[in-house]
Coordinates of C-alpha atoms in Angstrom, one line a residue:
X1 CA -74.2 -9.4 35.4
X2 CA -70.8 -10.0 35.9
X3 CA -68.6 -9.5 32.9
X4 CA -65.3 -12.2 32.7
X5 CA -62.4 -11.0 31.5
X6 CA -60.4 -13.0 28.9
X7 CA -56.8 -13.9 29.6
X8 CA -55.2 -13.6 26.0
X9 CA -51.8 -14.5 26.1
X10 CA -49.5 -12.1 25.0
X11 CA -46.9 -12.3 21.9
X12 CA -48.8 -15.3 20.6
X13 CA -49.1 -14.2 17.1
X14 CA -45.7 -13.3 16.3
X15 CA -43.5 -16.2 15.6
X16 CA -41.0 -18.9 16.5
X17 CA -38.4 -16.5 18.2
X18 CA -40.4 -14.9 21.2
X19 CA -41.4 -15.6 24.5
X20 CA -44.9 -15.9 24.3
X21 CA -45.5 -16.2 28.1
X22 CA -43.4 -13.2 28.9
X23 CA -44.7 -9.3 28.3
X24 CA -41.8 -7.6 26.7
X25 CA -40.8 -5.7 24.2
X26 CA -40.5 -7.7 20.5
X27 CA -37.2 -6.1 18.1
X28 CA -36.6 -7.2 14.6
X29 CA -33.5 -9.3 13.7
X30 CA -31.3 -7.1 11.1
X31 CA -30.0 -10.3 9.3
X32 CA -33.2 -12.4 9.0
X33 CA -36.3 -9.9 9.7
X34 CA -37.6 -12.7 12.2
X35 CA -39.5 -11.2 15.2
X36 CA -37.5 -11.7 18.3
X37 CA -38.0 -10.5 22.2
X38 CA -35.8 -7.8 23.1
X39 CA -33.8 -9.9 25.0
X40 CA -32.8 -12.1 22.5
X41 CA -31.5 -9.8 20.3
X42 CA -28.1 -9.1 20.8
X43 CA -24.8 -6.2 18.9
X44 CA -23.4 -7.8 16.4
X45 CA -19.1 -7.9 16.4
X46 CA -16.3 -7.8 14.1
X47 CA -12.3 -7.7 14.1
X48 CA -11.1 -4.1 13.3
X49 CA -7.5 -4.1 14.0
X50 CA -7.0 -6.1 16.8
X51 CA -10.2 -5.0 18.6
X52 CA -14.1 -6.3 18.5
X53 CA -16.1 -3.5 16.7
X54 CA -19.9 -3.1 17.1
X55 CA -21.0 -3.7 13.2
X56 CA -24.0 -1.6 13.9
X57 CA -26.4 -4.5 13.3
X58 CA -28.4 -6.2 16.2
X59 CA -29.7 -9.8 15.7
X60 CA -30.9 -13.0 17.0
X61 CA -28.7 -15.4 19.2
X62 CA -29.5 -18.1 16.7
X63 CA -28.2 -15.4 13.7
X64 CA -25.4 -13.9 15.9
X65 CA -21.9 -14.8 13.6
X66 CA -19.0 -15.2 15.7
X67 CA -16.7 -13.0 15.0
X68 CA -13.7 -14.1 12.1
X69 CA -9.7 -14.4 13.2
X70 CA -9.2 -13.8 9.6
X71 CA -9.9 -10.0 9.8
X72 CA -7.6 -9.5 12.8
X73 CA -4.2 -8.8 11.8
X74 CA -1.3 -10.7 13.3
X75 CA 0.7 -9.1 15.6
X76 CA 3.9 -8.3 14.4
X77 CA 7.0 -7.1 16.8
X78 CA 9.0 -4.0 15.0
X79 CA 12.4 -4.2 13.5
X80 CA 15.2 -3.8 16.1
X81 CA 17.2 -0.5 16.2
X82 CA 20.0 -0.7 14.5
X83 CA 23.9 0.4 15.7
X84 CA 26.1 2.7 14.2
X85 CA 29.4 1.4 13.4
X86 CA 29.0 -1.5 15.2
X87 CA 31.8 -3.7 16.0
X88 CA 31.4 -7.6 17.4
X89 CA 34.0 -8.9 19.6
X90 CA 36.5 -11.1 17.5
X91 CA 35.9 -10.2 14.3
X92 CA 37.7 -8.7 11.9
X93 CA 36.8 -7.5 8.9
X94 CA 39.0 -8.8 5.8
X95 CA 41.2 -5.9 3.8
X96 CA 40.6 -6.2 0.0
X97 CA 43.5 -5.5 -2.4
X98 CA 43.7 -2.0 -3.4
X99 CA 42.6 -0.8 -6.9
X100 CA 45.6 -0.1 -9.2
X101 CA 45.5 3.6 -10.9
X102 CA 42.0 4.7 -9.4
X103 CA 43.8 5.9 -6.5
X104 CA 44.9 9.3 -7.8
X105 CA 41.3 12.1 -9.2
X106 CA 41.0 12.2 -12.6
X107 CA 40.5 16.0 -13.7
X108 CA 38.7 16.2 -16.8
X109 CA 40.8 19.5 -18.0
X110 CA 43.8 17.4 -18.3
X111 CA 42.3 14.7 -20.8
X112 CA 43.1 15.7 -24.2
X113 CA 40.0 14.2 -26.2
X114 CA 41.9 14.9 -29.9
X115 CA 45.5 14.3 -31.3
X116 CA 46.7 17.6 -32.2
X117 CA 49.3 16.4 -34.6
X118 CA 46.3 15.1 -37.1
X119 CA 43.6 17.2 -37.0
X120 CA 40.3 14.9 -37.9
X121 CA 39.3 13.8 -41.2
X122 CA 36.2 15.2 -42.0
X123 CA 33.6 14.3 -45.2
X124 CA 33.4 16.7 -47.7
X125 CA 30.8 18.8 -48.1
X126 CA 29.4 20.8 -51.1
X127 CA 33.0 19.7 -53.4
X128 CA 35.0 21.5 -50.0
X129 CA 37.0 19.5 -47.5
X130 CA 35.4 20.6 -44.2
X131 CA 38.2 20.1 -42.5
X132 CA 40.3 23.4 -43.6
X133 CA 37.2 25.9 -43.1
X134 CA 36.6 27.8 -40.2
X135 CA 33.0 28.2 -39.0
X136 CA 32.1 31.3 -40.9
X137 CA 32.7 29.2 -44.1
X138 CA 30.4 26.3 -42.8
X139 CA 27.8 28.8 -42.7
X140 CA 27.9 30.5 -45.9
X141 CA 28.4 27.0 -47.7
X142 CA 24.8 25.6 -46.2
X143 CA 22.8 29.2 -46.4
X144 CA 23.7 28.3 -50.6
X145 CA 22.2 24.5 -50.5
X146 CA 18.6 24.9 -52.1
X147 CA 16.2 21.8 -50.9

């Protein structure tokens, strides 16, 4: 007795997405889960920088997104280099009026802060005018205060 063989066609129970005429090897999309054949699925790219970066993911032509212009930066040309001391042909630049009496360095040991004719008034202090006693005196007169 002769035994037929059945012809089953292959990938029939898988879904939508793959070839179900063809033997070859089914993958998984990464962004929809659907079944697809192997030749369908395809890296998915991004803008890094200004080049196309594999993501990492690989999906189904219908799921593949085209990859966004917003992410690539624009391309920007860099500053000129600038001259020292240039000097265009034909212009000159305008001469301001000089500063009266900032011309000459001040010396701060030459500026006498106090009149030494009158000596300053000071507030009195404990019933004493402060202004006739020397330093010493000061002292002795606030180690006496009781708070």
């Amino acid at each position: 007795m002769a035994t037929s063989l059945k012809v089953i066609p292959v990938n029939t129970q898988m879904g939508d997405y793959v070839r179900k005429d063809v033997i070859e090897p089914i993958g998984t999309c990464d962004y929809s889960g659907f079944p697809f054949s192997r030749s369908d699925l395809v890296k998915q790219y991004e803008w890094r920088g200004n080049q196309l970066v594999w993501t990492g993911a690989i999906v189904g032509r219908p799921f593949v997104d085209e990859p966004n212009e917003q992410n690539r930066p624009p391309q920007i040309k860099g500053d000129p280099k600038a001259l020292q001391n240039p000097r265009p042909f034909g212009i000159e630049t305008p001469q301001g009026p000089e500063a009266i009496g900032n011309s000459s360095p001040v010396i701060l040991e030459d500026i006498n802060f106090t009149s030494e004719d009158i000596p300053p008034v000071l507030p009195d202090f404990a019933g004493q005018s402060v202004s006739n006693i020397d330093a010493r005196e000061r002292l002795e007169s606030l180690h006496q205060i009781k708070f």
